[in-house]
mmCIF file of C-alpha atoms in Angstrom:
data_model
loop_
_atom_site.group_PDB
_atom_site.id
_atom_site.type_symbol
_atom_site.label_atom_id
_atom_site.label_comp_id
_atom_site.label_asym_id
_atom_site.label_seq_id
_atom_site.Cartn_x
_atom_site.Cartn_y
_atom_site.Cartn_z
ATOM 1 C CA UNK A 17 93.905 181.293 39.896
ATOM 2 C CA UNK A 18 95.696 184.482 41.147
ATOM 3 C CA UNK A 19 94.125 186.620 43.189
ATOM 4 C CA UNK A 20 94.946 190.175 43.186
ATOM 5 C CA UNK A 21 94.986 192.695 45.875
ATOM 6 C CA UNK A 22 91.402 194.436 46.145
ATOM 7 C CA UNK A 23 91.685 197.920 44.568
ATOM 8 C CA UNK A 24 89.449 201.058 45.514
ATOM 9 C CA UNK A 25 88.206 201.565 41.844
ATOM 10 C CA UNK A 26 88.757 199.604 38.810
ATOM 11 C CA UNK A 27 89.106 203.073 36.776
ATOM 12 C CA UNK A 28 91.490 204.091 39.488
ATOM 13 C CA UNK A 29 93.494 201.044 38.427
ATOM 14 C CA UNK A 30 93.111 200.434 34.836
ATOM 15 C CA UNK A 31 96.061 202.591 34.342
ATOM 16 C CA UNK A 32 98.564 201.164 36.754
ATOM 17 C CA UNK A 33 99.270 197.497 36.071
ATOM 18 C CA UNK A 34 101.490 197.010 32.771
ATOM 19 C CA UNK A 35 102.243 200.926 31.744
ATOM 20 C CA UNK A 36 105.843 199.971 32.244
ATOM 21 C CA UNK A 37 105.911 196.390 30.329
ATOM 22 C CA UNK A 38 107.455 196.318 27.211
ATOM 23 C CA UNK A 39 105.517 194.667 24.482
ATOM 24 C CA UNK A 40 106.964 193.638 20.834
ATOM 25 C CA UNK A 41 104.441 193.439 18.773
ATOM 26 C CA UNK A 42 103.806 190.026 17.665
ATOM 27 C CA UNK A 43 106.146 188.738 20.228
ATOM 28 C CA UNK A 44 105.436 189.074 23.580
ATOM 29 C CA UNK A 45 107.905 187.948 26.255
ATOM 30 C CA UNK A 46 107.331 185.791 28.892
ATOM 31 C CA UNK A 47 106.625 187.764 32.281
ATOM 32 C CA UNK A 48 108.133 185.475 34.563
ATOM 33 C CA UNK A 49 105.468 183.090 35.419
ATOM 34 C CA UNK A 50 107.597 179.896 33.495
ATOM 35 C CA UNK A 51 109.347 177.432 35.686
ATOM 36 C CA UNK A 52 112.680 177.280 37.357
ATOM 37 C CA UNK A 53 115.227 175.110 36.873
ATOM 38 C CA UNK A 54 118.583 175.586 34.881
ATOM 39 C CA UNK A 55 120.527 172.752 35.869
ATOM 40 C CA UNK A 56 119.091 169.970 33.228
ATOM 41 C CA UNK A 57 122.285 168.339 32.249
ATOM 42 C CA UNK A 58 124.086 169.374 35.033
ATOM 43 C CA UNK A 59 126.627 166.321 35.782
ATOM 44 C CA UNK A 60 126.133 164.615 38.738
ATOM 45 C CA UNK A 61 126.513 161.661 40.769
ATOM 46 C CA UNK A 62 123.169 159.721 42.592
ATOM 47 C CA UNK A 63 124.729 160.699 45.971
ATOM 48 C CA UNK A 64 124.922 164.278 45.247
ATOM 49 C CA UNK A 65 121.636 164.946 43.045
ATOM 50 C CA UNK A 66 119.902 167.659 45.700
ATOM 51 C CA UNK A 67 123.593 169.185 45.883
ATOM 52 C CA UNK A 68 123.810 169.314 41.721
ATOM 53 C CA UNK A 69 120.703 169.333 40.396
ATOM 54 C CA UNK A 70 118.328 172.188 41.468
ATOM 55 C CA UNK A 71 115.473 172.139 39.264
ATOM 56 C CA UNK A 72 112.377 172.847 40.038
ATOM 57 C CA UNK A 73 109.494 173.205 37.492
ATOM 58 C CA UNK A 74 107.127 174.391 40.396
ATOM 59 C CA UNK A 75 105.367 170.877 39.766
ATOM 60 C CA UNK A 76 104.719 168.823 43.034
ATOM 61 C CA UNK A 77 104.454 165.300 40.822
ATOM 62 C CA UNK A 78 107.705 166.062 39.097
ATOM 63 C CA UNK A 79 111.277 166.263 41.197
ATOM 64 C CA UNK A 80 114.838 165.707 40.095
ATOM 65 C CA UNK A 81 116.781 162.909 39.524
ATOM 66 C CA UNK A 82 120.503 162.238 38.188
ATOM 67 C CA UNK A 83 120.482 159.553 35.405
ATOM 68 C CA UNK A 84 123.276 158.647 33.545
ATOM 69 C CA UNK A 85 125.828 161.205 34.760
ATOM 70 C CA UNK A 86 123.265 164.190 34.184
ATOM 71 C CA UNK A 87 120.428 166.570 35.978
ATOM 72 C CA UNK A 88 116.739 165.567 34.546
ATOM 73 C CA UNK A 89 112.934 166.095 35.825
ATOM 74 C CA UNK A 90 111.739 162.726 35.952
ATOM 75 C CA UNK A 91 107.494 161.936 36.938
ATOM 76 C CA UNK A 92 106.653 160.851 40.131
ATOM 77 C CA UNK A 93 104.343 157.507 39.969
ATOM 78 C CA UNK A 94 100.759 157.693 39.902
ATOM 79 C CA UNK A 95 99.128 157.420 42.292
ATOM 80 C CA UNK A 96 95.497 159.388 42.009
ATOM 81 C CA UNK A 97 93.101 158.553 44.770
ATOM 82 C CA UNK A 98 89.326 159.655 45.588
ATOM 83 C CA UNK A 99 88.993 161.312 48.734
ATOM 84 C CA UNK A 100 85.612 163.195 48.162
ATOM 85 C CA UNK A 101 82.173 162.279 47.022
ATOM 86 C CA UNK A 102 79.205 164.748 47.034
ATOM 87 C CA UNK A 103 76.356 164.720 45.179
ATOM 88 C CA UNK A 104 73.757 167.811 45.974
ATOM 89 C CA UNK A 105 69.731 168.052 45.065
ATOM 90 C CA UNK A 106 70.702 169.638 41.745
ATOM 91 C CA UNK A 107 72.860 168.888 38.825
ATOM 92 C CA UNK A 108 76.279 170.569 39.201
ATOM 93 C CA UNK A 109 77.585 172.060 36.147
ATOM 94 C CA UNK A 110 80.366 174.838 37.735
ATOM 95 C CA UNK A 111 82.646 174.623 40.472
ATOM 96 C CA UNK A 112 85.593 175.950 42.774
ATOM 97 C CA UNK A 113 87.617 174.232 45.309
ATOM 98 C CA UNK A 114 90.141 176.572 47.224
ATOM 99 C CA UNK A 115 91.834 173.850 50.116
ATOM 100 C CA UNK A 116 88.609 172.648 51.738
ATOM 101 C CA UNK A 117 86.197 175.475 50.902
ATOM 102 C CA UNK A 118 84.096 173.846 47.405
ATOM 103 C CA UNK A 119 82.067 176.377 45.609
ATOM 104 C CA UNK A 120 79.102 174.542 43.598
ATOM 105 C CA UNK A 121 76.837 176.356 40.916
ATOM 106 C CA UNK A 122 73.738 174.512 41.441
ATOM 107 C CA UNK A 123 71.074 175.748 39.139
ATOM 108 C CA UNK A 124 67.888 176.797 40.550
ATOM 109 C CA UNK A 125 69.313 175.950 44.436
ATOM 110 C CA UNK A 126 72.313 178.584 43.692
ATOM 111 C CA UNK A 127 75.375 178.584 44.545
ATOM 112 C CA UNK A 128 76.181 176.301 47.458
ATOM 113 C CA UNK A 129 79.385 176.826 49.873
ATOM 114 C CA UNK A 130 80.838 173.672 52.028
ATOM 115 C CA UNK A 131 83.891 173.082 53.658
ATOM 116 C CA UNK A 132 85.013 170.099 53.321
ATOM 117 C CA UNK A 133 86.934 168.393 56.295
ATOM 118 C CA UNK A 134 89.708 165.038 54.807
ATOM 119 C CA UNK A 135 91.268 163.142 57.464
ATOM 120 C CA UNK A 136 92.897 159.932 57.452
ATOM 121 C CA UNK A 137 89.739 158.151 58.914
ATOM 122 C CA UNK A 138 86.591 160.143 57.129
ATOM 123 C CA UNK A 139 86.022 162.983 54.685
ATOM 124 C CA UNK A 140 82.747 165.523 55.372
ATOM 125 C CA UNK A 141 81.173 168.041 53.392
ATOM 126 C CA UNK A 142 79.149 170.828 55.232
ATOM 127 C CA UNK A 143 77.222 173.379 54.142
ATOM 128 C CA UNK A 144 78.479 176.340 55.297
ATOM 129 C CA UNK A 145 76.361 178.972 53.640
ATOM 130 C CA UNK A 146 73.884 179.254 50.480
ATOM 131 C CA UNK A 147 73.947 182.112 48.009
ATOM 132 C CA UNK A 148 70.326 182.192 46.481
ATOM 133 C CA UNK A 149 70.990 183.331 43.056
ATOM 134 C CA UNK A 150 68.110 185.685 40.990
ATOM 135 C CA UNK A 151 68.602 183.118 38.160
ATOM 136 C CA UNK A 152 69.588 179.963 37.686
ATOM 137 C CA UNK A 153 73.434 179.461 38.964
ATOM 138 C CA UNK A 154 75.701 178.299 35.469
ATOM 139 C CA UNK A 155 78.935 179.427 36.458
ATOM 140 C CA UNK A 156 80.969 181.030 39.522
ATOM 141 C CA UNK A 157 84.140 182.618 40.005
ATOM 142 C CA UNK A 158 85.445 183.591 43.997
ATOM 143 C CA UNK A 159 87.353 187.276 43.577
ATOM 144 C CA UNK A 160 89.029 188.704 46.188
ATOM 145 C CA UNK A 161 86.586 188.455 48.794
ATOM 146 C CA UNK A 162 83.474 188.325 46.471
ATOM 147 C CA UNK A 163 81.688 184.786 44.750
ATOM 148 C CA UNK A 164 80.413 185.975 41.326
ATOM 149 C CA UNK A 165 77.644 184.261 39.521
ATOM 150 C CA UNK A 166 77.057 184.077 36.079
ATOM 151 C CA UNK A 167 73.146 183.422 35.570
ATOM 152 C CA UNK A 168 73.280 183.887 31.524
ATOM 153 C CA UNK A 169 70.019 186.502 31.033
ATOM 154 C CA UNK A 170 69.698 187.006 34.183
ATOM 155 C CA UNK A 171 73.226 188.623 34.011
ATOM 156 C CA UNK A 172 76.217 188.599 36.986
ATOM 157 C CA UNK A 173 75.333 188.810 40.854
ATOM 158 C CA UNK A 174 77.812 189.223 42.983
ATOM 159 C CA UNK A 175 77.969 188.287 46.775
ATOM 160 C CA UNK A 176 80.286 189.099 49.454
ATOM 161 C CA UNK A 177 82.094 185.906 50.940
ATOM 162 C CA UNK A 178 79.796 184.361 53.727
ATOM 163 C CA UNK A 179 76.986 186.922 53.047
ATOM 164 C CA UNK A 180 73.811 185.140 51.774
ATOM 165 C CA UNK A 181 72.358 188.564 50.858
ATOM 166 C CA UNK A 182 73.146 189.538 47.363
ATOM 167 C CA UNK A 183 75.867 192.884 46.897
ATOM 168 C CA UNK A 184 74.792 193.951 43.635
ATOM 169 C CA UNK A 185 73.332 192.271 40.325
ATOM 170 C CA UNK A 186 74.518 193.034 36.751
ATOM 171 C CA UNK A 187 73.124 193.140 33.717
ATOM 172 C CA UNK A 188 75.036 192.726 30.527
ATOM 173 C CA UNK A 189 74.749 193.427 27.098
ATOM 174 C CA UNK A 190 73.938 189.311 26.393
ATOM 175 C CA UNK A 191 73.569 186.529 28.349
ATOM 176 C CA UNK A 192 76.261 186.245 31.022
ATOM 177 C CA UNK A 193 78.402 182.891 30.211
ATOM 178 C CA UNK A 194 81.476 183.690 33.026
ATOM 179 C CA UNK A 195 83.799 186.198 34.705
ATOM 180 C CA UNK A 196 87.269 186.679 34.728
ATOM 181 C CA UNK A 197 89.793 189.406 36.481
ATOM 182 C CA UNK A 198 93.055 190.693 34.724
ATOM 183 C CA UNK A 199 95.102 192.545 36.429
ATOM 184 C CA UNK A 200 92.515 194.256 38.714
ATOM 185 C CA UNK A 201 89.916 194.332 36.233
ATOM 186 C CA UNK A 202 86.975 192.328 36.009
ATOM 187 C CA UNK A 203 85.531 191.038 33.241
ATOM 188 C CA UNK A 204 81.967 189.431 32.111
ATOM 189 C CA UNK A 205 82.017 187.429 29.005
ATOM 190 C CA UNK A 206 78.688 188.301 27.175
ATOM 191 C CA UNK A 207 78.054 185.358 25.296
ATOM 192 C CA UNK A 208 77.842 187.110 21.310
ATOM 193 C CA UNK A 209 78.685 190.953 22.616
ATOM 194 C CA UNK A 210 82.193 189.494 23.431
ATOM 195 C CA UNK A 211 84.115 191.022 26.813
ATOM 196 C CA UNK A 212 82.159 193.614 29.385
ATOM 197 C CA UNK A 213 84.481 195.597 31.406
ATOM 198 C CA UNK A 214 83.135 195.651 34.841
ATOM 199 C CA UNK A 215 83.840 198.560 37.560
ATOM 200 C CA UNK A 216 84.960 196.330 40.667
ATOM 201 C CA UNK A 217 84.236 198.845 42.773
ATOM 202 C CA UNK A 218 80.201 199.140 42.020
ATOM 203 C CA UNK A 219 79.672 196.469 40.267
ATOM 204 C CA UNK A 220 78.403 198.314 37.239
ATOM 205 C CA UNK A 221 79.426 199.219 33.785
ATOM 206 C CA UNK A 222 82.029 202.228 34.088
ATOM 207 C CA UNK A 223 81.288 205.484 32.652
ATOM 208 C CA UNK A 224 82.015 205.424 29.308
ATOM 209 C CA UNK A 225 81.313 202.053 29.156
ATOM 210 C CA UNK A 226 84.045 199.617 28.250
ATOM 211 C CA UNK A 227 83.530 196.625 25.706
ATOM 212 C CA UNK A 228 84.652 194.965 23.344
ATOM 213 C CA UNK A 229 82.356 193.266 21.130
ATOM 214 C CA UNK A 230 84.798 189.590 19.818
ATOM 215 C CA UNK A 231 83.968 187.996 16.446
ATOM 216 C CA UNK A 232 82.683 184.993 18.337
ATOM 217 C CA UNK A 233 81.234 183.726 21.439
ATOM 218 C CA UNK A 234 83.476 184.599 24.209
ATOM 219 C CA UNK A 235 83.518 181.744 26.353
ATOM 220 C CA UNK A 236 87.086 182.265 28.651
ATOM 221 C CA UNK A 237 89.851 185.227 28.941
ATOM 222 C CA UNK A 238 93.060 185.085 30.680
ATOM 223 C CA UNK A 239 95.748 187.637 30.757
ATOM 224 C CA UNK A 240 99.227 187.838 28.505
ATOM 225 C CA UNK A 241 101.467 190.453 29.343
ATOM 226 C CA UNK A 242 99.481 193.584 28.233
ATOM 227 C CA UNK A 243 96.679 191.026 25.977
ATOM 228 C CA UNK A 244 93.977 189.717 26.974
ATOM 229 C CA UNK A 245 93.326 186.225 25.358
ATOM 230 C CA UNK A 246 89.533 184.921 24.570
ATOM 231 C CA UNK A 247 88.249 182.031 24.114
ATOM 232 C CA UNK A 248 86.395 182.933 21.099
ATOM 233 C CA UNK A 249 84.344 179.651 20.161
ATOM 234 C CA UNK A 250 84.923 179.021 16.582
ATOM 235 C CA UNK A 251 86.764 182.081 15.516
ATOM 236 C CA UNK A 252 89.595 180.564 17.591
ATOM 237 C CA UNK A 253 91.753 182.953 20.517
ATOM 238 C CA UNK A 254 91.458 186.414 19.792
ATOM 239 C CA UNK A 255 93.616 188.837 20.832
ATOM 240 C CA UNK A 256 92.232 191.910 22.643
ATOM 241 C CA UNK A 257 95.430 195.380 23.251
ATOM 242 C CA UNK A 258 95.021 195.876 26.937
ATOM 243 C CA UNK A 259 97.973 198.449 26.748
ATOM 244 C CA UNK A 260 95.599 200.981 27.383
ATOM 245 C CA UNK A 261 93.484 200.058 29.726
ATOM 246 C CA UNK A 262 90.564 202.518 29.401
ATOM 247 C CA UNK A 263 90.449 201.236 25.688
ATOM 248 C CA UNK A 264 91.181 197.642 25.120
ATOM 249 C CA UNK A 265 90.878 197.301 21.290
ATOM 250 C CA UNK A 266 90.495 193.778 19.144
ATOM 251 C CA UNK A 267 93.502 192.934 17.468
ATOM 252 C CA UNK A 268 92.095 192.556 13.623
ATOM 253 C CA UNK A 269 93.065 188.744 13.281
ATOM 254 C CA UNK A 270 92.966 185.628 16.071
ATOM 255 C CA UNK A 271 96.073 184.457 17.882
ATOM 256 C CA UNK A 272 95.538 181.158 17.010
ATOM 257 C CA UNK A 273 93.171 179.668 14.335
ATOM 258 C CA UNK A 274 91.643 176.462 16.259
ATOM 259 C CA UNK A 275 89.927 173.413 15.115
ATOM 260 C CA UNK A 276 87.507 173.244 17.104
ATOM 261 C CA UNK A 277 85.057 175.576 19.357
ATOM 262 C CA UNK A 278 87.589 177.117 21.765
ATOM 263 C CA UNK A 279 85.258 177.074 25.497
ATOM 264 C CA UNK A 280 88.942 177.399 27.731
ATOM 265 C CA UNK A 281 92.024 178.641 27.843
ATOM 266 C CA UNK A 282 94.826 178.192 30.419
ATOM 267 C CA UNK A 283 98.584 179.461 30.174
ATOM 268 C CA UNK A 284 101.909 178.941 32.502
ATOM 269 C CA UNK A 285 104.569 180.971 31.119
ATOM 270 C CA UNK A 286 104.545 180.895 27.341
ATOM 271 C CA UNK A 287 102.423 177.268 27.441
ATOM 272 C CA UNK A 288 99.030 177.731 26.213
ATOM 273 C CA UNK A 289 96.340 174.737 26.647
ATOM 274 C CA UNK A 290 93.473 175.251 24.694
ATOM 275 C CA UNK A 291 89.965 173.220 25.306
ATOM 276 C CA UNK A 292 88.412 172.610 21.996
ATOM 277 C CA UNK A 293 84.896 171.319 22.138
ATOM 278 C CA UNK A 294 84.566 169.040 19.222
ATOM 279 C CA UNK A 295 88.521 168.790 18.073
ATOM 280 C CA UNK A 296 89.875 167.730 21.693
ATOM 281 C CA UNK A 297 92.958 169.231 23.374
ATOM 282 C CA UNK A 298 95.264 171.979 21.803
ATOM 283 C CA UNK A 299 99.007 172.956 23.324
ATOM 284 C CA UNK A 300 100.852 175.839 22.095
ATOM 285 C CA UNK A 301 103.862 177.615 22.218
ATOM 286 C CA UNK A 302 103.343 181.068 22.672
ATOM 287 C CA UNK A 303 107.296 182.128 22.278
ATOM 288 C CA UNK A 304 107.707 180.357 19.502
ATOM 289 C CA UNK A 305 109.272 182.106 16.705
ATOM 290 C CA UNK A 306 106.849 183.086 14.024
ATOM 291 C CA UNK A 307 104.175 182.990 16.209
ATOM 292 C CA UNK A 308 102.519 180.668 18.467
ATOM 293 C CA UNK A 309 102.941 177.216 17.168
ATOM 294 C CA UNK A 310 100.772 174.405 18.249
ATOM 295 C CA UNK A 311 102.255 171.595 20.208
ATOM 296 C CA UNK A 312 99.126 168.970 20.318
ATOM 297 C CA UNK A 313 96.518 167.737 19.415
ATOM 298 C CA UNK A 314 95.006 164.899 21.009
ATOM 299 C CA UNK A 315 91.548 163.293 20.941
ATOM 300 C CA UNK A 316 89.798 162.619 24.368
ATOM 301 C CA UNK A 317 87.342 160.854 23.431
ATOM 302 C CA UNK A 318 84.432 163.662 24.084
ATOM 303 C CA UNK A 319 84.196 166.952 23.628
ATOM 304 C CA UNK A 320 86.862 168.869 25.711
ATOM 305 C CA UNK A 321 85.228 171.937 27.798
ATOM 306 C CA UNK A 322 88.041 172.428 30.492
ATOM 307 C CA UNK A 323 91.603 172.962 31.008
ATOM 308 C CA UNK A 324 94.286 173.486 33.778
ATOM 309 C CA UNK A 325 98.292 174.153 33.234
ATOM 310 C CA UNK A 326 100.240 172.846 36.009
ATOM 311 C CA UNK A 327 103.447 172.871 35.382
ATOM 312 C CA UNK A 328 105.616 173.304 31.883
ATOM 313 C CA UNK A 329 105.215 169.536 32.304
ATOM 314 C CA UNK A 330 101.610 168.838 32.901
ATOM 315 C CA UNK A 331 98.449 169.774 31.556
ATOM 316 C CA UNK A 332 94.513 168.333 32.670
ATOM 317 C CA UNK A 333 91.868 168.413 29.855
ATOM 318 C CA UNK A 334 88.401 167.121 30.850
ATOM 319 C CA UNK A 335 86.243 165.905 28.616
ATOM 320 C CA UNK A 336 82.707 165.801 29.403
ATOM 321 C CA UNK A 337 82.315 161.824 27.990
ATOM 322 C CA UNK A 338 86.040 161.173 28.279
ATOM 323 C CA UNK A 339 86.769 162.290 32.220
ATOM 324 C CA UNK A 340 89.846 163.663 33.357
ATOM 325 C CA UNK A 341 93.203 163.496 31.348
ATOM 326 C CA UNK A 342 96.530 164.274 33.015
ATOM 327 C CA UNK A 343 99.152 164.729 30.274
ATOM 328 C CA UNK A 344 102.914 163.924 30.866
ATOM 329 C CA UNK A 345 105.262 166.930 28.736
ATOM 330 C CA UNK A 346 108.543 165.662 30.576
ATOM 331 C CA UNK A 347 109.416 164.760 26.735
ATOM 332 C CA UNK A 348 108.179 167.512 24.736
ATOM 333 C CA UNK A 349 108.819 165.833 21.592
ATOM 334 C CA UNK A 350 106.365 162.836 23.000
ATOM 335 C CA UNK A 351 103.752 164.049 25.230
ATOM 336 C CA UNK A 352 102.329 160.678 26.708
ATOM 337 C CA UNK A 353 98.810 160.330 28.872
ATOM 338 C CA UNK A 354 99.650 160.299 32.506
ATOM 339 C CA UNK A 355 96.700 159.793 34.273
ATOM 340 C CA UNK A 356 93.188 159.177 32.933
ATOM 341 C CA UNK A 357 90.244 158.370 35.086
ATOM 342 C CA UNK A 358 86.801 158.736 33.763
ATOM 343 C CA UNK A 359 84.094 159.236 36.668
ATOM 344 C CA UNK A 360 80.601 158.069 36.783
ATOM 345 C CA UNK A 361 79.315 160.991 35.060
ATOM 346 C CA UNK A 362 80.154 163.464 32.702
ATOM 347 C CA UNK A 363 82.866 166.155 33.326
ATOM 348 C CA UNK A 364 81.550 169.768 33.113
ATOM 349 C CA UNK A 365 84.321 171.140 34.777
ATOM 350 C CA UNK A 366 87.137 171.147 36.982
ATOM 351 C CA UNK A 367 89.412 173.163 38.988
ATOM 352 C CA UNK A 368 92.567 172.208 40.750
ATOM 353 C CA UNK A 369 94.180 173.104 44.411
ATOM 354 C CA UNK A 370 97.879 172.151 44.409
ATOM 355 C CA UNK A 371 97.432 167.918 44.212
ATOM 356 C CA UNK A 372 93.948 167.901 44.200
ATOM 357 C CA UNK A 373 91.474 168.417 41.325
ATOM 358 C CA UNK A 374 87.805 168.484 42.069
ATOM 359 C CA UNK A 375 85.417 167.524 39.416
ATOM 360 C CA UNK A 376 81.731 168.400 38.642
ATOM 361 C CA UNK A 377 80.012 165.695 36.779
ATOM 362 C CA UNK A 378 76.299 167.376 36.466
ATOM 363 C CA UNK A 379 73.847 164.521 38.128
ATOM 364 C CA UNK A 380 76.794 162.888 39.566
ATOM 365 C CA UNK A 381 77.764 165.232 42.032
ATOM 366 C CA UNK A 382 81.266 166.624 42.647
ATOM 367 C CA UNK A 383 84.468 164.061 43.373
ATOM 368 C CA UNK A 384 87.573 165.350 44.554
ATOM 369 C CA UNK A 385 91.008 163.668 43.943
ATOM 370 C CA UNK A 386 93.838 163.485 45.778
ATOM 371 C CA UNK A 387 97.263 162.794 43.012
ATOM 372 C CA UNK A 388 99.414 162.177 45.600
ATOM 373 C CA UNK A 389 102.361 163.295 44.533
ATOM 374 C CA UNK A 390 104.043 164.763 47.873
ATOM 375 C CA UNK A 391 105.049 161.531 49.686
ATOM 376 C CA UNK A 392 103.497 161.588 53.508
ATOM 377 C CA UNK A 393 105.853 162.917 56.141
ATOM 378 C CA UNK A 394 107.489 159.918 58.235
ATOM 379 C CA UNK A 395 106.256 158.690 61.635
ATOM 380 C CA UNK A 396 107.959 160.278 64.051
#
């Protein structure tokens, strides 16, 4: 997740961020955030491959190789290990895991912070401090300095980092189902009312307030250039304008008409993973000419609430019944299942730091995995 430099006033800023990006309608180009690498069929020799062949998909479990006379992006081996078990006094059913600091929504207990300490001989999780939440704790985003809470009718608190005393509570238009921020912007999805613009500054509705109410149940938004994409439950990905940013308007018809209950959304470059509760994992092509085209679909045996782009070449779903699935896009015309590993109880969520993806599995607890992609540095 980006994190954006903390501005003085979100109406100072709504103007500022995209006034100068050109937008086709229909056809939005891809603002940089694709992958590197222009060598693939380069020729080279086996000797000479980190001379010829500099690609670099920005993908620590990928790396370059020179087969057959020519540059290619070939997987590193799996090698997915455990490295964290933690299972708190209430079921975990949101989480975030920044490099040893794990965030965990835990219902009635709040939302509990612990670093978390790996070393080749042990692994420990502290608590290091406990935000008691109004309501019960369902989801949690960390923002520049800030841990938001989404408490559905009890609407969004909002603490400062380390500061068990609560900064400011806010109350929606519906029940509170998650936060997002685009650009500098933050925004509460309210359940059946669609997106709430928030002012970062006070933490309350700016004057006149912003919203805009989605055909669905808004669920997940990420930014697209100057859109705003929503995870709109059944109505699919709707498209909100965010060219002007004092009034974001719904585009009339959806992005992309899903088969299932879109609950997440997750894009790298012009990728698009899509979790569909009930029809299992969507990939689309967001350049594609005509309009985003859909890439796969893939049954994961459960329904799919949760996804993560990692590179052009890999994607995690989780499934709540079918765990985590790591999918391997080095062939794009045969997208094979490169890691699968399905926990001891059901996936709710997860959120990845570099090689390591941390899972919350309700009753279970949290685990933390380790893919192991980076090979250790030598012994000196």
């Amino acid at each position: 997740m980006k994190r954006a430099t903390q501005p003085t006033s979100a109406l100072a800023t709504l103007f500022l961020l995209g006034s100068s990006l050109a937008l086709i309608p229909g056809c939005p180009r891809d603002d940089g955030e694709g992958d590197g690498g222009t060598d693939a069929g380069i020729e080279c020799t086996p000797m000479t491959v980190e001379d010829d062949c500099q690609l670099d998909d920005g993908d620590p479990c990928t790396e370059a190789a020179c087969i057959e006379g020519a540059c290619v992006l070939v997987r590193r081996p799996a090698a997915m290990e455990r490295i964290v078990t933690h299972v708190p006094a209430q079921p975990i059913e949101a989480l975030e895991y920044h490099w040893g600091r794990l965030l965990l929504a835990e219902g009635p207990d709040g939302v509990g912070e612990y670093r978390v300490s790996i070393d080749p001989t042990s692994t420990t999780v502290t608590e290091r401090v406990r935000y008691p939440t109004t309501g019960p704790a369902k989801s949690l985003r960390a923002l520049n300095g800030h841990v938001l809470v989404s408490e559905g009718e009890t609407g969004l608190e909002v603490f400062a980092d380390g500061n068990p005393d609560a900064e400011s509570l806010y109350l929606g238009p519906d029940p509170i189902t998650g936060s997002a921020m685009i650009d500098t912007t933050v925004i509460a999805f309210a359940y059946a009312k669609g997106l709430d613009f928030v002012d970062y500054a006070a933490w309350t509705a700016p004057a006149p307030q912003i919203t805009v109410d989605t055909r669905g149940r808004a669920f997940d938004a990420i930014g697209w250039n100057d859109l705003i994409l929503v995870a709109d439950g059944l109505a699919g990905v709707a498209v909100v304008d965010f060219t002007d940013r004092a009034n974001p308007v719904l585009r009339p018809e959806p992005l992309i008409r899903t088969e299932g209950r879109v609950v997440a959304l997750r894009r790298r470059g012009n990728l698009l993973g899509v979790a569909e509760s009930g029809a299992g994992a969507g990939l689309f092509d967001l350049g594609a000419s005509g309009g985003p085209a859909r890439l796969l679909s893939m049954d994961l045996g459960g329904p799919v609430v949760d996804v993560d782009v990692m590179s052009r070449n890999t994607v995690l779903f989780a499934a709540s019944d079918g765990g985590l699935t790591i999918l391997d896009l080095l062939d794009p015309e045969n997208p094979v299942v490169w890691i699968r590993e399905v926990p001891e109880g059901p996936v709710l969520d997860i959120y990845r730091s570099g090689e390591q993806v941390a899972l919350a599995m309700g009753d279970a607890g949290v685990a933390i995995y380790d893919l192991k992609c980076t090979p250790p540095d030598p012994t000196p």
